[in-house]
Every structure is written in structure tokens, then in C-alpha cells.
Coordinates of C-alpha atoms and ligand atoms in Angstrom, one line a residue:
M764 CA 33.9 -20.1 -0.7
K765 CA 31.3 -17.9 0.0
I766 CA 29.7 -15.0 -1.5
L767 CA 29.3 -11.6 -0.4
K768 CA 26.9 -8.7 -1.9
F769 CA 27.0 -5.0 -0.4
G770 CA 24.1 -3.2 -1.5
G771 CA 24.1 0.7 -2.8
T772 CA 24.6 2.2 0.4
S773 CA 27.7 0.2 2.0
V774 CA 29.3 1.6 -1.2
G775 CA 27.4 4.8 -0.9
S776 CA 30.9 7.0 -0.5
P777 CA 34.4 6.6 -0.8
Q778 CA 34.6 6.2 3.0
R779 CA 31.9 3.3 3.0
M780 CA 33.9 1.6 -0.1
K781 CA 37.2 1.5 2.2
D782 CA 34.8 0.1 5.1
V783 CA 33.4 -2.4 2.7
C784 CA 37.1 -2.9 1.6
K785 CA 38.7 -3.6 5.3
L786 CA 35.7 -5.9 6.0
I787 CA 36.4 -8.5 3.1
C788 CA 40.3 -8.5 3.4
D789 CA 40.3 -11.1 6.1
G790 CA 42.5 -13.9 4.2
Q791 CA 40.0 -16.2 3.1
T792 CA 38.7 -16.4 -0.7
K793 CA 35.7 -14.8 -1.5
I794 CA 33.4 -13.5 -4.4
V795 CA 31.9 -10.1 -3.5
V796 CA 29.1 -8.5 -5.5
L797 CA 28.6 -4.9 -5.3
S798 CA 25.8 -2.7 -6.6
A799 CA 25.7 0.8 -7.9
M800 CA 26.6 3.5 -5.2
S801 CA 23.1 4.7 -3.9
G802 CA 21.3 7.2 -6.3
T803 CA 23.4 6.0 -9.3
T804 CA 21.0 3.9 -11.0
N805 CA 17.9 6.8 -9.7
A806 CA 20.3 8.8 -11.7
L807 CA 20.8 6.6 -15.1
V808 CA 17.0 6.2 -15.0
E809 CA 16.6 9.1 -15.2
I810 CA 18.9 10.0 -18.1
A811 CA 17.1 7.1 -19.6
D812 CA 13.6 9.4 -18.9
Y813 CA 15.0 12.4 -20.3
I814 CA 16.2 10.4 -23.6
A815 CA 12.7 8.8 -23.7
K816 CA 11.3 12.6 -23.7
H817 CA 13.5 13.5 -26.6
N818 CA 15.6 15.5 -24.3
P819 CA 19.1 14.8 -24.9
E820 CA 20.1 18.0 -23.2
A821 CA 18.5 17.5 -19.9
A822 CA 20.2 14.1 -20.2
N823 CA 23.6 15.4 -20.6
N824 CA 22.8 17.5 -17.4
V825 CA 22.3 14.5 -15.4
I826 CA 25.4 12.8 -16.6
N827 CA 27.7 16.0 -16.1
K828 CA 26.5 16.0 -12.6
L829 CA 26.7 12.4 -12.5
R830 CA 30.3 13.0 -13.3
N831 CA 31.4 15.8 -11.2
L832 CA 30.1 13.5 -8.4
Y833 CA 32.6 10.6 -9.5
M834 CA 35.5 12.6 -9.7
Q835 CA 35.1 14.1 -6.7
H836 CA 34.6 10.4 -5.2
V837 CA 38.3 9.6 -7.3
S838 CA 40.3 12.3 -5.7
E839 CA 39.0 11.0 -2.3
L840 CA 39.3 7.4 -2.5
Y841 CA 42.9 7.0 -4.0
A842 CA 45.9 7.6 -1.8
T843 CA 48.2 7.5 -5.4
E844 CA 47.5 10.0 -8.1
E845 CA 48.7 6.8 -10.6
M846 CA 45.2 4.7 -9.8
A847 CA 43.5 8.0 -9.4
E848 CA 44.1 9.2 -12.5
A849 CA 43.7 5.5 -14.2
T850 CA 40.1 5.5 -12.2
R851 CA 39.5 8.8 -13.7
K852 CA 40.4 7.5 -17.2
L853 CA 37.8 4.6 -17.2
L854 CA 34.8 6.8 -15.7
K855 CA 35.3 9.7 -18.2
E856 CA 34.9 6.8 -20.7
I857 CA 31.9 5.6 -19.1
F858 CA 30.4 9.0 -19.3
Q859 CA 31.6 10.0 -23.1
H860 CA 29.9 6.7 -23.2
L861 CA 26.6 7.8 -22.0
H862 CA 27.1 11.5 -23.4
N863 CA 27.3 9.3 -26.9
L864 CA 24.1 7.0 -26.0
T865 CA 21.7 10.3 -25.5
A866 CA 22.5 11.7 -29.2
G867 CA 20.5 8.3 -30.5
G868 CA 16.8 7.7 -30.1
Y869 CA 15.2 6.0 -26.7
T870 CA 14.7 1.7 -26.8
P871 CA 14.6 -0.5 -23.8
S872 CA 18.1 -2.0 -24.7
L873 CA 19.4 1.3 -24.8
E874 CA 17.7 2.3 -20.8
K875 CA 19.1 -0.8 -19.8
E876 CA 22.3 -0.5 -21.3
I877 CA 22.4 2.8 -19.2
L878 CA 21.3 1.1 -16.0
A879 CA 24.2 -1.3 -15.9
Q880 CA 26.8 1.7 -15.7
G881 CA 26.1 2.0 -12.1
E882 CA 27.4 -1.3 -11.3
L883 CA 30.4 -1.2 -14.1
M884 CA 31.6 2.0 -12.0
S885 CA 31.5 1.4 -8.6
T886 CA 33.5 -2.3 -9.4
N887 CA 36.1 -0.9 -11.4
M888 CA 36.5 2.0 -8.3
V889 CA 36.2 -0.8 -5.8
T890 CA 38.8 -3.0 -7.4
N891 CA 41.5 -0.1 -8.3
Y892 CA 41.3 0.6 -4.5
L893 CA 42.2 -3.1 -3.6
L894 CA 44.6 -2.9 -5.9
E895 CA 46.3 0.1 -4.8
Q896 CA 46.1 -1.2 -1.1
G897 CA 48.6 -4.4 -2.7
V898 CA 45.4 -7.4 -2.9
K899 CA 45.1 -9.5 -4.9
V900 CA 41.9 -9.6 -6.5
K901 CA 40.5 -9.8 -9.8
L902 CA 37.4 -8.3 -11.5
L903 CA 34.8 -10.6 -13.1
P904 CA 32.7 -9.4 -15.6
A905 CA 29.3 -10.2 -14.9
L906 CA 28.2 -9.7 -18.7
D907 CA 30.2 -12.8 -19.3
F908 CA 28.6 -15.2 -17.2
M909 CA 25.2 -13.7 -15.6
R910 CA 22.5 -14.4 -18.4
I911 CA 18.5 -14.5 -18.8
D912 CA 16.7 -17.1 -20.9
G913 CA 14.4 -16.1 -23.3
N914 CA 11.4 -15.6 -20.5
G915 CA 14.1 -13.3 -18.4
E916 CA 14.8 -16.1 -16.0
P917 CA 18.3 -17.0 -15.2
D918 CA 19.8 -19.3 -17.6
M919 CA 21.0 -21.5 -14.7
A920 CA 23.4 -24.0 -17.1
F921 CA 25.1 -21.5 -18.5
I922 CA 25.6 -19.5 -15.5
K923 CA 26.8 -22.1 -13.6
T924 CA 29.4 -23.1 -16.7
E925 CA 30.5 -19.1 -17.4
V926 CA 31.1 -18.8 -13.4
K927 CA 32.7 -21.9 -12.9
R928 CA 35.4 -21.2 -16.1
Q929 CA 35.9 -17.7 -14.8
V930 CA 37.2 -18.4 -11.3
S931 CA 39.3 -21.8 -12.6
D932 CA 40.7 -19.4 -15.5
N933 CA 41.9 -17.1 -12.7
P934 CA 43.3 -19.1 -10.4
N935 CA 44.9 -18.1 -6.4
Y936 CA 43.2 -14.7 -6.2
E937 CA 42.1 -13.7 -2.9
L938 CA 39.3 -12.0 -3.8
Y939 CA 36.8 -11.7 -7.0
I940 CA 35.3 -8.5 -7.4
T941 CA 31.9 -8.4 -10.0
Q942 CA 28.6 -6.5 -10.7
G943 CA 25.1 -7.0 -9.4
F944 CA 21.9 -6.5 -11.1
I945 CA 23.8 -6.6 -14.4
C946 CA 23.4 -9.9 -17.3
R947 CA 23.0 -10.6 -20.7
N948 CA 19.8 -11.5 -22.6
L949 CA 19.2 -14.4 -25.2
E950 CA 20.1 -11.7 -27.9
G951 CA 23.5 -11.0 -26.2
E952 CA 22.1 -7.7 -25.5
I953 CA 22.9 -5.8 -22.1
D954 CA 20.0 -6.8 -19.4
N955 CA 19.3 -6.3 -15.9
L956 CA 17.7 -8.6 -12.8
Q957 CA 14.9 -6.1 -12.2
R958 CA 15.8 -3.0 -9.2
G959 CA 17.5 -4.5 -6.6
G960 CA 18.5 -7.3 -8.5
S961 CA 22.4 -7.5 -7.1
D962 CA 20.9 -9.7 -4.0
Y963 CA 19.6 -12.1 -6.8
T964 CA 22.9 -12.2 -8.4
A965 CA 24.6 -13.5 -5.3
C966 CA 22.1 -15.7 -4.4
L967 CA 22.3 -16.8 -8.4
I968 CA 26.4 -17.3 -8.2
G969 CA 26.2 -18.8 -4.1
A970 CA 23.9 -21.6 -5.6
V971 CA 25.7 -22.7 -9.2
L972 CA 28.6 -22.9 -7.1
G973 CA 27.1 -24.7 -4.0
A974 CA 28.6 -21.9 -1.9
E975 CA 29.3 -22.5 1.6
E976 CA 26.8 -19.1 2.6
I977 CA 25.6 -16.4 0.4
Q978 CA 25.6 -13.1 2.6
I979 CA 23.8 -10.1 1.7
W980 CA 25.2 -7.1 3.5
T981 CA 22.6 -3.8 3.9
D982 CA 22.3 -1.2 6.6
I983 CA 20.3 -3.1 8.4
D984 CA 20.7 -5.5 11.1
G985 CA 18.9 -8.5 9.4
M986 CA 15.4 -8.7 9.1
H987 CA 13.0 -7.3 11.9
N988 CA 9.9 -9.0 13.2
N989 CA 8.0 -5.5 11.9
D990 CA 8.8 -2.9 9.9
P991 CA 10.8 -0.6 11.5
R992 CA 9.8 2.3 9.6
F993 CA 5.8 2.0 11.4
V994 CA 6.3 0.3 14.2
P995 CA 8.6 1.3 17.5
N996 CA 11.5 -1.3 18.8
T997 CA 11.2 -4.1 16.6
T998 CA 14.2 -6.5 16.7
P999 CA 16.1 -8.5 14.6
V1000 CA 15.0 -12.4 13.8
R1001 CA 17.8 -14.5 14.2
Q1002 CA 16.6 -17.7 11.6
L1003 CA 14.2 -18.1 9.3
N1004 CA 13.1 -20.7 7.3
F1005 CA 13.9 -20.2 3.2
E1006 CA 9.8 -19.8 3.3
E1007 CA 9.2 -17.3 5.9
A1008 CA 11.8 -15.5 4.2
A1009 CA 10.4 -15.5 0.6
E1010 CA 6.9 -14.8 2.1
L1011 CA 9.0 -11.9 3.9
A1012 CA 10.3 -10.7 1.2
Y1013 CA 7.7 -10.6 -0.9
F1014 CA 5.1 -9.0 1.6
G1015 CA 7.3 -5.8 1.9
A1016 CA 10.5 -6.7 4.2
K1017 CA 12.7 -4.3 1.9
I1018 CA 15.7 -5.9 3.2
L1019 CA 15.7 -9.0 0.7
H1020 CA 15.1 -8.9 -2.9
P1021 CA 11.9 -11.6 -3.7
T1022 CA 12.9 -13.9 -5.6
C1023 CA 16.4 -13.7 -4.9
I1024 CA 15.6 -16.7 -2.0
Q1025 CA 14.4 -19.3 -4.9
P1026 CA 17.9 -20.4 -6.3
A1027 CA 19.5 -20.6 -2.9
R1028 CA 16.8 -22.7 -1.2
F1029 CA 17.0 -25.3 -4.1
A1030 CA 20.9 -25.3 -4.1
G1031 CA 20.4 -25.4 0.4
V1032 CA 22.9 -22.4 0.1
P1033 CA 22.1 -20.9 3.5
V1034 CA 22.0 -17.0 3.0
R1035 CA 22.9 -14.2 5.7
L1036 CA 21.9 -10.9 6.1
L1037 CA 24.2 -9.0 7.9
N1038 CA 24.5 -5.0 8.6
T1039 CA 28.0 -3.0 7.2
M1040 CA 28.1 -0.8 9.9
D1041 CA 27.4 -3.0 12.5
P1042 CA 29.9 -6.0 11.2
A1043 CA 30.0 -7.8 14.6
A1044 CA 25.9 -8.0 14.9
P1045 CA 24.7 -11.9 14.5
G1046 CA 22.4 -10.8 11.6
T1047 CA 19.4 -13.4 10.1
I1048 CA 20.4 -16.5 8.9
I1049 CA 17.8 -18.0 6.5
N1050 CA 18.3 -22.1 5.7
N1051 CA 16.6 -25.0 6.0
Q1052 CA 15.7 -25.5 9.2
M1053 CA 12.1 -24.5 11.0
Q1054 CA 12.0 -22.8 14.1
Q1055 CA 8.8 -25.0 16.0
G1056 CA 6.1 -23.1 17.2
T1057 CA 7.1 -19.7 16.6
I1058 CA 5.7 -17.1 15.0
K1059 CA 8.5 -14.9 13.6
A1060 CA 7.8 -11.7 12.1
V1061 CA 5.1 -9.7 10.2
A1062 CA 5.3 -7.3 7.2
A1063 CA 3.2 -5.3 5.0
K1064 CA 2.5 -4.8 1.3
D1065 CA 0.6 -1.4 0.1
N1066 CA -1.3 -0.1 -2.8
I1067 CA -3.4 -3.4 -3.0
T1068 CA -7.0 -3.3 -4.5
A1069 CA -9.5 -5.9 -3.7
I1070 CA -12.1 -7.2 -6.0
K1071 CA -15.0 -8.6 -5.3
I1072 CA -17.3 -10.7 -7.3
V1073 CA -20.5 -11.9 -6.3
S1074 CA -22.7 -14.3 -8.5
S1075 CA -25.5 -16.6 -7.8
R1076 CA -23.7 -18.4 -10.9
M1077 CA -21.1 -19.7 -8.4
L1078 CA -23.4 -21.7 -6.4
L1079 CA -22.6 -25.3 -7.4
A1080 CA -20.7 -24.4 -10.3
T1081 CA -17.9 -25.8 -11.7
G1082 CA -15.2 -23.5 -13.7
F1083 CA -16.6 -20.1 -12.0
L1084 CA -13.1 -19.6 -10.2
R1085 CA -11.0 -20.7 -14.1
K1086 CA -12.8 -18.3 -15.8
V1087 CA -12.2 -15.6 -13.0
F1088 CA -8.8 -16.5 -12.9
E1089 CA -8.2 -16.9 -16.4
I1090 CA -9.7 -13.1 -17.0
F1091 CA -6.4 -11.8 -14.3
E1092 CA -4.2 -14.2 -16.2
S1093 CA -5.0 -12.6 -19.8
H1094 CA -4.0 -8.9 -18.7
Q1095 CA -0.8 -10.2 -17.2
T1096 CA -1.9 -9.3 -13.6
P1097 CA -0.7 -11.6 -10.9
V1098 CA -3.2 -11.9 -8.2
D1099 CA -1.8 -12.1 -4.2
M1100 CA -4.6 -13.1 -1.9
V1101 CA -7.8 -15.0 -2.7
T1102 CA -11.2 -15.5 -0.5
T1103 CA -13.9 -17.8 -1.6
S1104 CA -17.5 -18.5 -0.3
E1105 CA -20.6 -20.2 -2.0
V1106 CA -21.0 -16.9 -3.9
G1107 CA -18.9 -14.8 -4.5
V1108 CA -14.7 -14.6 -4.3
T1109 CA -12.5 -11.8 -3.4
L1110 CA -8.9 -11.1 -4.7
T1111 CA -6.5 -8.9 -4.5
I1112 CA -3.9 -7.3 -7.1
D1113 CA -1.0 -5.0 -6.8
N1114 CA -0.9 -3.8 -10.7
T1115 CA -3.9 -2.0 -11.6
A1116 CA -2.5 -1.0 -15.0
H1117 CA -5.8 -3.2 -16.4
L1118 CA -8.3 -2.8 -13.6
A1119 CA -10.7 -1.3 -15.7
A1120 CA -10.5 -4.3 -18.4
I1121 CA -10.6 -6.6 -15.8
T1122 CA -13.4 -5.4 -14.0
E1123 CA -15.5 -4.8 -17.8
E1124 CA -15.1 -8.3 -18.4
L1125 CA -15.9 -9.6 -14.6
K1126 CA -18.7 -8.1 -14.7
K1127 CA -20.6 -11.3 -17.5
Y1128 CA -19.7 -12.9 -14.6
G1129 CA -22.0 -11.3 -11.6
T1130 CA -21.5 -8.0 -9.8
V1131 CA -18.3 -6.4 -9.1
E1132 CA -17.2 -4.1 -6.1
T1133 CA -13.4 -2.8 -5.9
D1134 CA -11.8 -1.3 -2.5
E1135 CA -9.1 0.7 -3.4
N1136 CA -5.9 1.7 -1.2
M1137 CA -6.0 -1.6 1.0
C1138 CA -3.0 -3.2 2.5
I1139 CA -1.8 -6.6 3.2
I1140 CA -0.3 -7.8 6.5
C1141 CA 1.5 -10.9 7.0
V1142 CA 2.2 -12.9 9.6
V1143 CA 4.7 -15.3 9.0
G1144 CA 6.2 -18.3 11.5
D1145 CA 5.4 -22.1 12.1
L1146 CA 1.8 -21.8 11.4
R1147 CA 0.9 -25.4 10.7
W1148 CA -2.6 -25.9 11.8
G1149 CA -1.8 -28.8 14.4
N1150 CA -0.1 -25.5 15.9
V1151 CA -3.3 -24.0 17.8
G1152 CA -3.9 -20.5 19.3
F1153 CA -2.1 -18.5 16.5
E1154 CA -5.0 -17.6 14.0
T1155 CA -6.9 -16.4 17.6
M1156 CA -3.8 -14.2 19.1
V1157 CA -4.0 -12.6 15.5
T1158 CA -7.5 -11.8 15.4
E1159 CA -7.4 -11.1 19.1
A1160 CA -4.8 -8.5 18.2
L1161 CA -6.9 -6.7 15.7
S1162 CA -10.2 -7.0 17.2
H1163 CA -10.9 -2.8 16.9
I1164 CA -9.2 -2.8 13.2
P1165 CA -11.5 -3.1 10.4
V1166 CA -10.2 -6.8 8.5
R1167 CA -11.7 -7.2 4.9
M1168 CA -10.1 -10.5 4.0
I1169 CA -8.1 -13.3 6.2
S1170 CA -6.3 -15.9 4.3
Y1171 CA -4.8 -19.0 6.5
G1172 CA -3.6 -22.1 5.5
G1173 CA -2.4 -21.9 1.7
S1174 CA 1.0 -22.5 3.0
N1175 CA 3.0 -23.6 6.9
H1176 CA 4.3 -20.2 7.4
N1177 CA 1.7 -17.5 6.7
I1178 CA -1.9 -15.8 7.8
S1179 CA -2.4 -13.2 5.2
L1180 CA -5.0 -10.2 6.4
L1181 CA -5.9 -7.1 4.3
V1182 CA -6.7 -4.2 5.8
R1183 CA -7.3 -0.5 4.9
E1184 CA -4.1 1.5 4.3
A1185 CA -5.3 3.8 6.7
D1186 CA -5.0 1.4 9.4
K1187 CA -1.8 -0.4 8.1
K1188 CA 0.4 1.2 10.8
E1189 CA -2.2 0.7 14.2
T1190 CA -2.3 -2.8 12.9
L1191 CA 1.6 -3.7 12.9
C1192 CA 1.7 -2.2 16.5
A1193 CA -1.5 -4.0 17.6
L1194 CA 0.1 -7.4 16.4
S1195 CA 3.8 -6.5 17.6
Q1196 CA 2.2 -6.0 21.2
K1197 CA 0.3 -9.3 20.8
L1198 CA 2.4 -11.8 19.1
F1199 CA 6.0 -10.3 20.2
Q1200 CA 6.0 -8.6 23.7
Ligands
LIG1389 N1 21.7 -0.7 -8.8 C1 20.6 -1.8 -9.1 C2 19.2 -0.5 -7.9 O1 19.7 0.3 -8.0 C3 20.4 -3.2 -8.3 C4 20.8 -3.3 -6.8 O2 21.2 -1.8 -6.2 O3 20.6 -4.2 -6.3 O4 18.1 -1.4 -8.2
LIG1390 MG1 19.7 -2.2 -3.2

């Protein structure tokens, strides 16, 4: 069985929903994971924000606008008045529920319940459309089988049992539709897998079922070898190893949710990235294979701050790095890049919420300097150290750009460079020129 996920833009209008339905009805049984229609989750966040700011009136205005939009969608989507009316009734109940939620005070779990409504609406709309078309389709409620544990991590054992139960309790359907992103937590409350988490849902389902393939359908032709927003003439990468894909997803390639690759990788289920606007295009396949001796892609991650700690006490000392890292850990601030010398260390972070406190504590160990508005450029491919020449190509490409840090050898797949955000476009272009032309 294949698991297919369609993102917000792929179901972003009644016409797009119809296109998706055409695409998924090929006679093969599959599970289809859907996001909310594009723009909806943002609108739901806005509603929750207004409730948090004690402004229910503004929240209700957003709800009304959204309801009008959805009523319009319904009138465009269905051929029969019966199905349109049935869907209208269902959506009206959801909007009424949203109105009711604005009456109480804000809590984080209230926000999560509000955010969940987008996927509940899109999946019901698509399921009803398919039913109208005479397709044997079953809507599987994600809230019954997706669960996170006390650490916010997916409860794989539970998900496995419950997904299997859902499918075996509902045999002989051609299509199973379910919601991406939403789940329950240990307390049984509605929760989610973080923004963009529908990819994660699809990969979790694919992993626990040992699916034949997980397909992530978006509006771009697979993972590109550089960021098309900054670099002209980028091309899709046909194949990536799981680890290469994880590095690219983390370091900026927006097409894939960074954590979603892990479950697929552990289960050995290939992930294919495909384009709804051009379904025949081959896209990108992510699997266990490692293409030898090639550089695959370049990606960039903005809003990076570099922190340098220089201390003569580091010389020949043990435990220095541990103390430094402990400070970041105590402030729940993940570190991305690290470079060290005998008298100093520089690290990068992207969450600066606790920067002032971190800097204060670091001063106990040496002089501290920070550089803000930096950008990590990540070059991904077969970069094992036996492959001579790749580092030279990368540094040669950047001979005219000031490079603040270089990290090589951390894994077999990555060279990371830190440059100023102002030099990002030039860096990406220079690397494309050197590595791919
Ligand atoms: N609808 C959610 C979001 O916009 C989840 C997703 O699209 O993957 O973040
Ligand atoms: Mg998305």
C-alpha cells in the first residue's frame, strides 16, 4: 500500500481538490493524508491569537470570513445539492464550535483544538466529494490513531496498533482519507505535530504499516539542487539518501518537514516528492541508496547567531566544552554548528530567546562575542573524506565571500559554512555555478 500526502496548496481550492481526487483514483488502494486548505491554519492561528488577547469580537470576525469562504467552496465543489447541503451542515457545526470556543479564556489546548479544525474540514470536504463521485472511500479519524507521548514524540506502538485496527476494521475500501498534522496527547486532548506536520503524519503511517512508498505531493517538482527563490536555473534532484534529505530539510529546503524523514528511514520506506501541478514529472526519491561521488544540493538557513567564547582556560583543560554546552542546554537552546580551536569555540543558534542570559553565563568562561544576522549554507552529497576535491571546490567558489565558519566531517554528507545573511544569495549562486554547472 502507498501513503500519499497532499499539502495545503494541493487542496487549496475546489478545483485543486477535484484535481487531487482525479489523481488518487487509479484503482489502487491507498491512504491519503490531507493538510488544511492553504491559508486556513494561519487564519486559525489568528483566531487563537485574538482569543489570547481577550478580543473575541475580532476572533469571531475571522471565523465569519472563513465560514463565508468555505460556503463558497462548497457551492463550487459538489454536483448535487444533497451533498452540498450535507457538507454545509457539517462545516457549519465546525464554525459554530469555533464561535463557542471564543467565549472561554485562552489556553494552549484551546489553541490546538482550534488549529485542528482546518484538517477536519478539508478531509470531510474531499471525502464527500469522492462519495458523490461514487468512490469507495472511508474517512479515518486521525484523532483516533495519532498520539504523542509525554515528550511530544509520536507513540509508535500505539499508532501502529491503531492504524492497523482502523484499516482492518474497514476492509474493502478503495481509498482511505485521513487528517495530517493533528493528533492527541497523553491526556487525550487534541494536539498537533507542529506546523507543517502533515508530512510527518504521512511518514509515521507509512513507517508503522511498512508501506511500499510514501508520496509527498506539493507544488514544486521535487527537491531542487539549490533554493529557486534565490538562484536561477535550479534543477530537481532525482535521488537523495535519507540522511542527505534530512540535512537538506533541516537546513532550509522548505519542501519537507525536517523530522518527517526519520520514521521512514528507520522503517526503510522510500519517500517520493511529487508535484501536483505536474503529476507525470519524476520528482525526487529518498531512499537508502548512496550515489557515490556526487554533490547533490545546497540549502540555506537564515536567522543564525554565532557565539564565540575565547578563553585561555580552554588550553589543555578538560570539561570546558561540556560547561559551555550545559549553558545552552539549561536554556533549552539547540546548537547547530560548532567549530573549535585550542583557545576558543564558536557555536551557532537559531533561537535567540535566551541569548542575553546565555551570554551572561558564558562570560564566566571567557570573552564572548556574538555575530547576528548570519546564515548557514549547507552543501549536501557524498562528502566522505576519501573523496578528494569537494572541499576545494566549495572554498574556491567562495573565494570572494567572507566565511565566518566552516564545518566539515561531522557526517559523511555535509559541509556547512556560515556567512552573513547579506551574502546568502551570492553564496548560493556561486556554489551552484561551481558545483552544478
Ligand atoms: N495545516 C498545517 C500547517 O499549515 C499542517 C500542514 O500543512 O502540514 O502547518
Ligand atoms: Mg504544508
